[in-house]
Short mmCIF file of C-alpha atoms in Angstrom, two decimals:
data_model
loop_
_atom_site.label_atom_id
_atom_site.label_comp_id
_atom_site.label_asym_id
_atom_site.label_seq_id
_atom_site.Cartn_x
_atom_site.Cartn_y
_atom_site.Cartn_z
CA GLY A 1 -80.40 -14.48 -15.92
CA GLN A 2 -82.72 -16.34 -13.11
CA SER A 3 -84.97 -13.69 -11.05
CA SER A 4 -86.59 -13.79 -7.88
CA ILE A 5 -88.68 -11.23 -6.14
CA ASN A 6 -85.75 -10.12 -4.02
CA ARG A 7 -82.95 -12.07 -5.94
CA TYR A 8 -81.02 -11.82 -9.87
CA VAL A 9 -78.57 -14.49 -11.07
CA GLU A 10 -76.69 -14.03 -13.50
CA ARG A 11 -74.25 -16.34 -15.12
CA ARG A 12 -71.66 -16.89 -17.42
CA THR A 13 -68.78 -19.09 -19.02
CA THR A 14 -65.15 -18.42 -19.09
CA TYR A 15 -61.90 -19.36 -20.84
CA SER A 16 -58.65 -18.30 -20.15
CA GLY A 17 -55.71 -19.85 -22.47
CA MET A 18 -55.48 -22.67 -24.77
CA GLY A 19 -58.09 -25.98 -24.03
CA GLY A 20 -59.41 -23.32 -20.84
CA ARG A 21 -56.44 -24.02 -19.27
CA PRO A 22 -53.64 -21.65 -17.95
CA GLY A 23 -50.03 -22.22 -19.69
CA VAL A 24 -46.66 -22.27 -18.55
CA GLY A 25 -46.68 -19.41 -19.10
CA GLN A 26 -49.31 -17.81 -17.32
CA LYS A 27 -47.87 -19.71 -14.19
CA VAL A 28 -45.06 -18.62 -14.54
CA SER A 29 -45.84 -15.26 -15.11
CA GLY A 30 -47.87 -15.26 -11.90
CA SER A 31 -44.97 -16.58 -9.71
CA ILE A 32 -42.49 -14.04 -10.56
CA GLY A 33 -45.30 -11.12 -9.73
CA CYS A 34 -46.08 -12.67 -6.10
CA LEU A 35 -42.29 -12.72 -5.81
CA CYS A 36 -42.12 -8.68 -6.59
CA MET A 37 -44.65 -7.93 -4.56
CA ALA A 38 -43.66 -9.24 -1.42
CA PRO A 39 -40.21 -7.19 -0.55
CA PHE A 40 -43.06 -4.30 -0.57
CA PHE A 41 -45.78 -5.68 1.27
CA LEU A 42 -42.33 -6.80 3.57
CA PHE A 43 -41.35 -2.82 4.10
CA ILE A 44 -43.99 -1.25 4.62
CA GLY A 45 -44.85 -4.17 7.34
CA CYS A 46 -41.91 -3.43 9.00
CA SER A 47 -41.37 0.37 8.62
CA LEU A 48 -45.08 -0.07 10.07
CA LEU A 49 -44.01 -1.60 12.98
CA TRP A 50 -41.12 1.19 13.79
CA PHE A 51 -43.37 3.57 13.98
CA ASN A 52 -45.61 1.89 16.09
CA GLU A 53 -43.00 1.51 18.62
CA LYS A 54 -42.11 5.02 18.30
CA TRP A 55 -45.31 5.95 18.30
CA ALA A 56 -46.59 4.56 21.22
CA ILE A 57 -42.90 5.18 23.57
CA LYS A 58 -43.08 8.84 23.35
CA THR A 59 -47.12 9.29 23.84
CA HIS A 60 -46.46 7.45 26.79
CA ARG A 61 -43.26 9.46 28.07
CA SER A 62 -45.82 12.52 27.26
CA LEU A 63 -47.93 11.31 29.88
CA ASN A 64 -45.88 10.85 32.18
CA GLU A 65 -45.03 14.19 32.11
CA ALA A 66 -48.05 15.88 32.67
CA LEU A 67 -48.77 13.71 35.90
CA ASP A 68 -45.95 14.71 36.95
CA ALA A 69 -46.45 18.83 35.59
CA HIS A 70 -49.95 18.89 36.25
CA ASP A 71 -51.82 20.98 38.61
CA THR A 72 -55.83 20.78 40.02
CA ILE A 73 -57.95 24.45 39.86
CA TRP A 74 -60.20 22.71 42.43
CA ASP A 75 -63.35 25.20 41.29
CA ALA A 76 -63.47 25.91 38.00
CA GLU A 77 -65.91 28.80 38.45
CA ARG A 78 -63.26 30.91 39.57
CA LEU A 79 -60.23 31.99 37.74
CA GLU A 80 -56.68 31.20 38.81
CA PRO A 81 -54.54 34.12 36.60
CA GLU A 82 -51.39 32.53 38.46
CA LYS A 83 -51.29 28.86 36.66
CA GLU A 84 -50.41 31.26 33.69
CA GLY A 85 -49.06 28.63 30.87
CA ARG A 86 -48.91 25.64 33.50
CA LEU A 87 -51.01 22.15 32.61
CA VAL A 88 -54.02 22.00 34.58
CA HIS A 89 -56.75 19.95 35.60
CA LEU A 90 -60.58 20.80 36.40
CA SER A 91 -63.37 19.60 36.71
CA GLY A 92 -67.07 20.63 35.50
CA LEU A 93 -70.27 21.67 34.19
CA VAL A 94 -70.01 22.37 30.58
CA SER A 95 -72.42 25.11 29.48
CA VAL A 96 -73.33 27.44 26.30
CA ASP A 97 -74.00 30.98 25.29
CA ARG A 98 -76.92 29.96 23.38
CA SER A 99 -78.22 25.98 22.76
CA ALA A 100 -78.36 25.03 19.29
CA HIS A 101 -80.78 25.47 17.12
CA ASP A 102 -82.51 24.01 14.27
CA ASN A 103 -84.32 27.09 12.24
CA VAL A 104 -86.24 24.94 10.04
CA PHE A 105 -87.39 22.71 11.98
CA GLY A 106 -87.89 25.13 15.65
CA LEU A 107 -86.31 22.69 17.21
CA GLU A 108 -84.14 23.82 20.20
CA THR A 109 -83.04 22.55 23.22
CA THR A 110 -82.16 23.42 26.89
CA CYS A 111 -78.75 23.27 26.31
CA ALA A 112 -76.64 21.21 23.47
CA VAL A 113 -73.51 21.89 22.22
CA SER A 114 -75.15 20.28 19.11
CA LEU A 115 -77.68 19.26 17.68
CA LYS A 116 -77.45 16.60 14.90
CA ARG A 117 -80.69 16.12 12.13
CA GLU A 118 -80.27 12.73 10.49
CA VAL A 119 -83.00 12.14 7.55
CA GLU A 120 -83.23 9.45 6.05
CA ILE A 121 -86.02 7.44 3.29
CA TYR A 122 -86.47 4.31 2.96
CA GLN A 123 -85.34 2.67 -0.60
CA TRP A 124 -84.59 -0.81 -2.11
CA VAL A 125 -80.62 -1.11 -2.06
CA GLU A 126 -78.78 -2.66 -4.03
CA ARG A 127 -75.59 -5.17 -2.88
CA HIS A 128 -73.35 -7.79 -5.53
CA THR A 129 -71.46 -10.51 -5.18
CA ARG A 130 -69.32 -12.44 -8.13
CA LYS A 131 -68.89 -16.39 -6.92
CA LYS A 132 -66.88 -18.62 -9.73
CA HIS A 133 -66.71 -22.16 -9.67
CA LYS A 134 -63.98 -23.86 -11.70
CA LEU A 135 -65.69 -26.44 -14.07
CA PRO A 136 -64.13 -29.75 -15.40
CA ASN A 137 -62.81 -28.85 -18.78
CA GLY A 138 -60.78 -25.36 -17.12
CA ALA A 139 -63.58 -22.94 -18.10
CA THR A 140 -64.52 -20.39 -15.20
CA GLU A 141 -68.44 -19.94 -14.59
CA VAL A 142 -69.39 -16.55 -12.70
CA GLU A 143 -72.15 -16.85 -11.19
CA ASP A 144 -73.22 -12.19 -10.52
CA VAL A 145 -75.99 -12.23 -7.72
CA TYR A 146 -77.86 -9.27 -6.89
CA ASP A 147 -79.28 -9.18 -3.68
CA TYR A 148 -81.91 -6.67 -3.71
CA GLN A 149 -83.80 -4.70 0.43
CA LYS A 150 -86.19 -2.20 1.51
CA LYS A 151 -83.66 0.38 4.22
CA TRP A 152 -83.96 3.26 5.44
CA ASN A 153 -80.48 4.96 3.73
CA SER A 154 -78.97 8.49 4.58
CA ASN A 155 -79.30 8.94 0.31
CA ALA A 156 -82.36 8.08 -2.56
CA VAL A 157 -80.79 5.27 -4.58
CA SER A 158 -81.34 5.72 -8.81
CA SER A 159 -83.23 2.26 -9.55
CA ARG A 160 -81.92 3.02 -12.98
CA ASP A 161 -78.57 1.62 -12.01
CA PHE A 162 -79.63 -1.94 -10.64
CA ARG A 163 -78.56 -5.12 -12.51
CA ASN A 164 -82.72 -5.91 -12.33
CA GLU A 165 -85.34 -2.54 -12.36
CA TYR A 166 -88.21 -4.39 -12.33
CA GLY A 167 -90.12 -4.45 -9.14
CA HIS A 168 -87.47 -2.30 -7.18
CA GLU A 169 -87.97 1.01 -8.94
CA ASN A 170 -87.33 4.01 -6.54
CA VAL A 171 -89.47 7.24 -5.79
CA GLY A 172 -89.25 10.11 -3.59
CA VAL A 173 -86.95 13.00 -2.35
CA LEU A 174 -85.12 13.76 0.24
CA PRO A 175 -87.08 17.09 0.76
CA PHE A 176 -84.31 18.67 3.41
CA ALA A 177 -81.00 17.85 4.30
CA SER A 178 -79.04 15.93 7.47
CA GLN A 179 -77.36 18.52 8.85
CA THR A 180 -75.68 19.44 12.12
CA PHE A 181 -76.11 22.42 14.02
CA ARG A 182 -72.89 23.86 16.58
CA SER A 183 -73.78 25.94 19.87
CA SER A 184 -73.43 29.72 19.64
CA GLY A 185 -70.78 31.20 20.57
CA PRO A 186 -67.51 29.22 22.74
CA VAL A 187 -68.04 26.64 24.88
CA HIS A 188 -67.31 27.30 28.58
CA LEU A 189 -66.63 24.81 31.72
CA GLY A 190 -67.40 26.52 34.81
CA ALA A 191 -65.00 30.83 33.75
CA TYR A 192 -63.29 28.63 31.26
CA ASP A 193 -63.30 28.25 28.17
CA LEU A 194 -62.41 25.10 25.62
CA ALA A 195 -60.00 25.83 22.66
CA LYS A 196 -61.57 23.41 19.41
CA VAL A 197 -59.26 20.94 20.11
CA LEU A 198 -60.79 20.28 23.02
CA THR A 199 -64.75 20.88 21.75
CA GLN A 200 -63.94 18.33 19.01
CA LYS A 201 -63.83 15.56 21.89
CA LEU A 202 -67.67 15.86 22.37
CA THR A 203 -68.64 13.48 20.41
CA THR A 204 -71.89 11.88 22.39
CA TYR A 205 -74.89 11.95 21.00
CA SER A 206 -78.25 11.13 22.62
CA PRO A 207 -81.98 10.69 20.69
CA ILE A 208 -83.51 13.09 21.57
CA SER A 209 -86.75 13.50 21.72
CA ALA A 210 -89.03 15.61 18.62
CA VAL A 211 -92.35 16.27 20.22
CA ASN A 212 -90.88 19.82 20.87
CA VAL A 213 -90.44 20.72 16.97
CA LYS A 214 -92.69 23.75 16.39
CA ASN A 215 -92.67 23.21 12.37
CA ILE A 216 -93.89 19.91 10.64
CA PRO A 217 -94.43 19.93 7.38
CA PRO A 218 -97.01 19.66 5.46
CA GLY A 219 -98.28 16.04 5.40
CA GLY A 220 -95.69 15.14 8.10
CA ALA A 221 -97.07 12.91 11.33
CA LEU A 222 -94.93 12.71 14.83
CA HIS A 223 -94.57 9.21 16.32
CA GLY A 224 -92.39 9.24 19.33
CA ASP A 225 -88.66 10.40 18.85
CA GLN A 226 -88.64 11.38 14.99
CA ILE A 227 -91.19 12.78 12.18
CA TYR A 228 -92.61 10.95 9.23
CA LEU A 229 -93.57 12.02 5.77
CA PRO A 230 -94.80 10.49 3.32
CA ALA A 231 -92.99 10.11 -0.42
CA VAL A 232 -92.07 13.46 -2.64
CA GLN A 233 -92.15 14.36 -5.94
CA GLY A 234 -89.55 17.54 -5.43
CA ILE A 235 -86.75 18.91 -2.81
CA LEU A 236 -85.60 21.38 -0.15
CA ASP A 237 -84.54 24.12 -1.87
CA THR A 238 -81.80 24.68 0.23
CA THR A 239 -79.00 27.71 -2.71
CA ASN A 240 -79.60 30.19 0.36
CA SER A 241 -78.29 29.42 3.67
CA HIS A 242 -79.53 31.78 5.51
CA GLN A 243 -83.61 31.82 4.09
CA GLU A 244 -84.41 28.83 4.80
CA ASN A 245 -86.90 27.02 2.53
CA LEU A 246 -89.74 24.24 3.83
CA GLU A 247 -91.52 25.16 0.14
CA ILE A 248 -91.59 22.07 -1.15
CA SER A 249 -92.01 21.33 -5.80
CA THR A 250 -94.65 19.10 -6.65
CA ALA A 251 -95.22 17.83 -10.45
CA LYS A 252 -98.20 19.14 -11.03
CA ASN A 253 -99.72 16.34 -13.52
CA LEU A 254 -99.85 13.17 -12.08
CA ASP A 255 -101.47 12.09 -15.01
CA SER A 256 -99.50 11.55 -18.25
CA PRO A 257 -95.71 10.04 -17.53
CA ILE A 258 -93.88 12.44 -19.78
CA ASP A 259 -94.25 15.88 -19.07
CA LYS A 260 -93.23 18.13 -22.23
CA LYS A 261 -92.50 21.47 -22.10
CA VAL A 262 -90.29 23.69 -24.37
CA VAL A 263 -87.04 25.34 -23.47
CA THR A 264 -84.51 27.03 -25.22
CA ILE A 265 -81.49 25.36 -26.70
CA ASP A 266 -78.66 28.45 -28.22
CA GLY A 267 -81.51 31.18 -28.75
CA GLU A 268 -83.82 28.51 -30.55
CA ASP A 269 -87.42 27.14 -29.04
CA LYS A 270 -87.74 23.19 -28.36
CA ILE A 271 -89.75 20.84 -27.22
CA GLN A 272 -87.75 18.80 -24.50
CA TYR A 273 -89.74 15.53 -23.52
CA THR A 274 -89.06 14.42 -19.32
CA VAL A 275 -90.15 10.96 -17.87
CA LYS A 276 -90.88 11.80 -14.55
CA SER A 277 -90.58 8.54 -13.44
CA THR A 278 -86.62 8.82 -14.29
CA GLY A 279 -86.10 12.05 -15.08
CA GLU A 280 -84.92 12.03 -18.64
CA GLN A 281 -85.47 13.95 -21.35
CA PHE A 282 -85.44 13.49 -25.15
CA SER A 283 -86.08 14.91 -28.08
CA SER A 284 -88.70 13.21 -29.06
CA LEU A 285 -92.33 11.67 -28.04
CA LYS A 286 -91.18 8.17 -29.42
CA ALA A 287 -88.05 8.30 -27.29
CA ALA A 288 -89.43 8.83 -24.57
CA GLN A 289 -91.58 6.35 -25.34
CA ASN A 290 -89.61 3.92 -25.17
CA SER A 291 -87.47 4.59 -22.00
CA ILE A 292 -90.29 3.90 -20.68
CA LEU A 293 -90.21 0.42 -21.51
CA VAL A 294 -86.87 -0.93 -22.21
CA GLU A 295 -83.65 0.24 -20.31
CA LYS A 296 -80.57 0.34 -22.25
CA LYS A 297 -78.09 -0.10 -20.37
CA VAL A 298 -73.46 -0.86 -21.05
CA ILE A 299 -72.67 -3.93 -19.38
CA LYS A 300 -68.51 -5.71 -19.03
CA MET A 301 -69.22 -9.03 -20.79
CA ASP A 302 -65.91 -11.59 -20.94
CA GLY A 303 -63.73 -8.78 -20.64
CA GLU A 304 -65.33 -6.44 -23.28
CA ASP A 305 -68.33 -3.08 -22.67
CA ARG A 306 -72.05 -4.13 -25.58
CA ILE A 307 -74.83 -2.72 -25.40
CA THR A 308 -77.45 -4.67 -23.45
CA TYR A 309 -81.66 -3.15 -23.17
CA ILE A 310 -83.48 -4.36 -21.11
CA VAL A 311 -87.49 -5.11 -20.69
CA LYS A 312 -88.30 -2.91 -17.23
CA SER A 313 -91.60 -5.15 -17.35
CA THR A 314 -89.96 -8.61 -16.65
CA GLY A 315 -86.41 -8.20 -16.90
CA ASP A 316 -85.54 -9.95 -20.02
CA GLN A 317 -82.50 -8.70 -22.18
CA PHE A 318 -82.04 -7.87 -25.56
CA SER A 319 -79.37 -6.89 -27.78
CA SER A 320 -81.22 -5.01 -29.69
CA MET A 321 -83.59 -2.22 -28.79
CA GLU A 322 -86.72 -3.38 -32.14
CA ARG A 323 -86.23 -7.07 -30.18
CA ALA A 324 -86.85 -5.61 -26.47
CA LEU A 325 -89.93 -3.27 -27.78
CA ASP A 326 -90.45 -6.21 -29.81
CA ALA A 327 -91.16 -7.93 -26.55
CA ALA A 328 -92.95 -5.37 -24.08
CA ALA A 329 -95.50 -4.82 -26.70
CA LYS A 330 -96.33 -9.08 -26.26
CA VAL A 331 -96.71 -8.38 -22.25
CA PRO A 332 -100.11 -8.83 -21.08
CA GLN A 333 -102.03 -5.66 -21.05
CA VAL A 334 -103.66 -6.64 -17.63
CA VAL A 335 -99.66 -6.40 -16.32
CA GLN A 336 -98.94 -3.33 -17.58
CA GLN A 337 -102.64 -1.97 -16.11
CA GLN A 338 -100.83 -3.24 -13.21
CA ARG A 339 -97.24 -1.62 -13.07
CA GLN A 340 -99.10 1.82 -14.54
CA GLN A 341 -101.87 1.83 -11.83
CA GLN A 342 -98.23 0.91 -8.74
CA ARG A 343 -96.71 4.56 -10.63
CA GLN A 344 -98.95 6.80 -10.81
CA ALA A 345 -100.91 4.99 -7.15
CA PRO A 346 -100.64 8.71 -4.02
CA LYS A 347 -98.59 7.37 -1.58
CA LYS A 348 -100.24 6.28 1.90
CA LYS A 349 -100.21 8.15 4.97
CA THR A 350 -96.92 6.75 5.85
CA ILE A 351 -97.75 3.66 8.68
CA VAL A 352 -96.14 3.35 12.03
CA GLY A 353 -94.15 -0.52 10.79
CA ALA A 354 -94.85 -0.38 7.85
CA PRO A 355 -92.95 2.68 5.52
CA GLN A 356 -93.29 2.56 1.62
CA ILE A 357 -90.82 3.11 -0.38
CA GLY A 358 -90.05 6.47 -0.88
CA ASP A 359 -91.17 7.92 2.81
CA VAL A 360 -89.14 9.64 4.31
CA ARG A 361 -88.26 10.34 8.77
CA VAL A 362 -86.32 12.60 9.83
CA LYS A 363 -84.63 12.55 13.69
CA PHE A 364 -83.04 14.58 16.50
CA SER A 365 -79.96 13.92 18.19
CA GLU A 366 -77.75 16.17 20.84
CA ILE A 367 -74.57 16.20 22.09
CA LYS A 368 -75.56 17.36 25.79
CA CYS A 369 -74.07 20.19 28.54
CA ALA A 370 -72.99 17.48 30.66
CA THR A 371 -69.13 16.60 33.25
CA VAL A 372 -66.50 17.25 32.18
CA SER A 373 -62.60 16.62 33.21
CA VAL A 374 -60.35 18.24 31.54
CA LEU A 375 -56.00 18.48 30.88
CA ALA A 376 -54.28 21.30 29.14
CA LYS A 377 -52.62 24.57 29.00
CA LEU A 378 -54.17 27.40 30.28
CA ARG A 379 -54.11 30.62 28.19
CA GLY A 380 -55.56 33.80 30.21
CA LYS A 381 -59.43 31.52 30.63
CA LEU A 382 -59.07 29.42 27.86
CA LEU A 383 -57.80 25.21 27.68
CA ASP A 384 -55.90 24.82 24.98
CA SER A 385 -53.35 22.09 24.33
CA TRP A 386 -50.37 22.10 25.93
CA PRO A 387 -47.14 20.41 24.61
CA SER A 388 -45.20 17.96 26.00
CA GLN A 389 -41.22 16.75 25.77
CA GLN A 390 -41.54 14.60 22.38
CA GLY A 391 -42.08 17.38 20.32
CA PRO A 392 -44.65 18.08 17.88
CA GLY A 393 -47.65 15.53 17.63
CA TYR A 394 -47.81 14.43 21.32
CA ASP A 395 -49.52 17.62 23.35
CA ILE A 396 -51.30 16.91 26.32
CA ALA A 397 -55.38 18.57 25.21
CA ILE A 398 -57.49 15.58 27.08
CA LEU A 399 -61.34 15.47 27.44
CA GLN A 400 -62.47 12.40 29.23
CA ARG A 401 -66.84 12.85 30.37
CA GLY A 402 -67.40 12.50 34.22
CA ARG A 403 -65.54 13.61 37.64
CA MET A 404 -62.81 12.44 38.02
CA ALA A 405 -58.97 12.66 39.03
CA ALA A 406 -56.20 13.09 37.29
CA ALA A 407 -54.41 10.67 37.71
CA GLU A 408 -57.41 8.21 36.57
CA MET A 409 -57.74 10.50 32.95
CA ILE A 410 -54.33 9.60 32.40
CA SER A 411 -54.53 5.94 33.50
CA ARG A 412 -57.35 5.40 31.15
CA GLY A 413 -55.05 7.29 28.73
CA LYS A 414 -51.83 4.97 28.91
CA ALA A 415 -54.51 1.79 28.24
CA MET A 416 -55.75 3.16 25.25
CA ASN A 417 -52.46 4.17 24.07
CA ASN A 418 -51.18 0.38 24.62
CA PHE A 419 -55.00 -1.16 22.24
CA MET A 420 -53.37 1.25 19.43
CA MET A 421 -50.16 -0.13 19.66
CA TRP A 422 -50.66 -3.58 19.76
CA LEU A 423 -53.25 -3.06 16.44
CA ARG A 424 -50.60 -1.48 15.14
CA ARG A 425 -48.12 -4.36 15.54
CA PHE A 426 -50.35 -7.31 14.52
CA GLY A 427 -51.70 -4.96 11.23
CA GLY A 428 -47.67 -4.87 10.58
CA PHE A 429 -47.05 -9.01 11.41
CA LEU A 430 -50.12 -9.37 8.34
CA LEU A 431 -48.19 -7.19 6.57
CA ALA A 432 -44.55 -8.25 7.38
#
């Protein structure tokens, strides 16, 4: 293959049929297959159109019912038991018993229905595209393009799965998990409580500053709305959700790329060798050393799975381990020393604007307590779904941000109904 700093390209030629051209039988069988599938897609498209029209009409009718049947509660702070069981409209400020909070980082805002912690790690990511070109002799040239880009990612990416790992090695782990925290107790709207069907409609998150974070992890740095942490070798222990732990396990010995330890397997003590950079385990030192120089991969070529051995320092590929090891041994010593220094060099402190592979950032956002308007059924002090005459699936439980009249809320509901109707029509016409 041909390689560049951020792109790796493989080309191969495939042949099908006699003389490299598809035969008459192949063309006929392909046409028959398309004809057989056509009725299926026609049926799916027509069914989607039918269900869409039914859904749109019933939704429109249920909204008209709500417009005629609703009753307004003008003061959300005052209970009105005489409206029990009716569809009511009211506006007011959302509140909670205790704001959502993150115990690990010691972050709690004034009033938040939900608090989200987003943890991202700076990693190489691979994007694979395939292009096919028809050649004059009837053969097909297949070009596999692998592009590599540095990005903030919500998960640690294993570079061992890359087609070309050389120069794109990922390090580091996520020391904390991304998590969403909810407020304690029910969510209130004045003197009333919101049922889950309504609180689920509170989905607008706003970023918040990390200035109020009380527990900044060791080595972390506060920068604006985020916390930056340099790459670490380890992972947060989250086995006990009630005892969240800030201790990060780090490798004690960074001098040797291979860790040797004695483990007990089936009642016997055996020596196990672990390659620190990948976590791979071997029963012999030689196998562990070879894995540092050469990677074994199974790739699909011409429809068959084949074993390929890749020299990590150059990206060259061979069909046998022996030839790959010979090639690795011939790599200039200075190149091997440079790569060894890159692996063992301690990570620098995070520089804003120039993150290093393996660096981690933590961001926070919240759903603030805000003014909302609600159309729902009153049950005691609980606001819940109001069943319309259109049947299950067409209940009324509307929550919208801001203070607005019932007629405006229903008008917005009808506009969304029309939008979804035309979107489904478009999808149905494409299939039909």
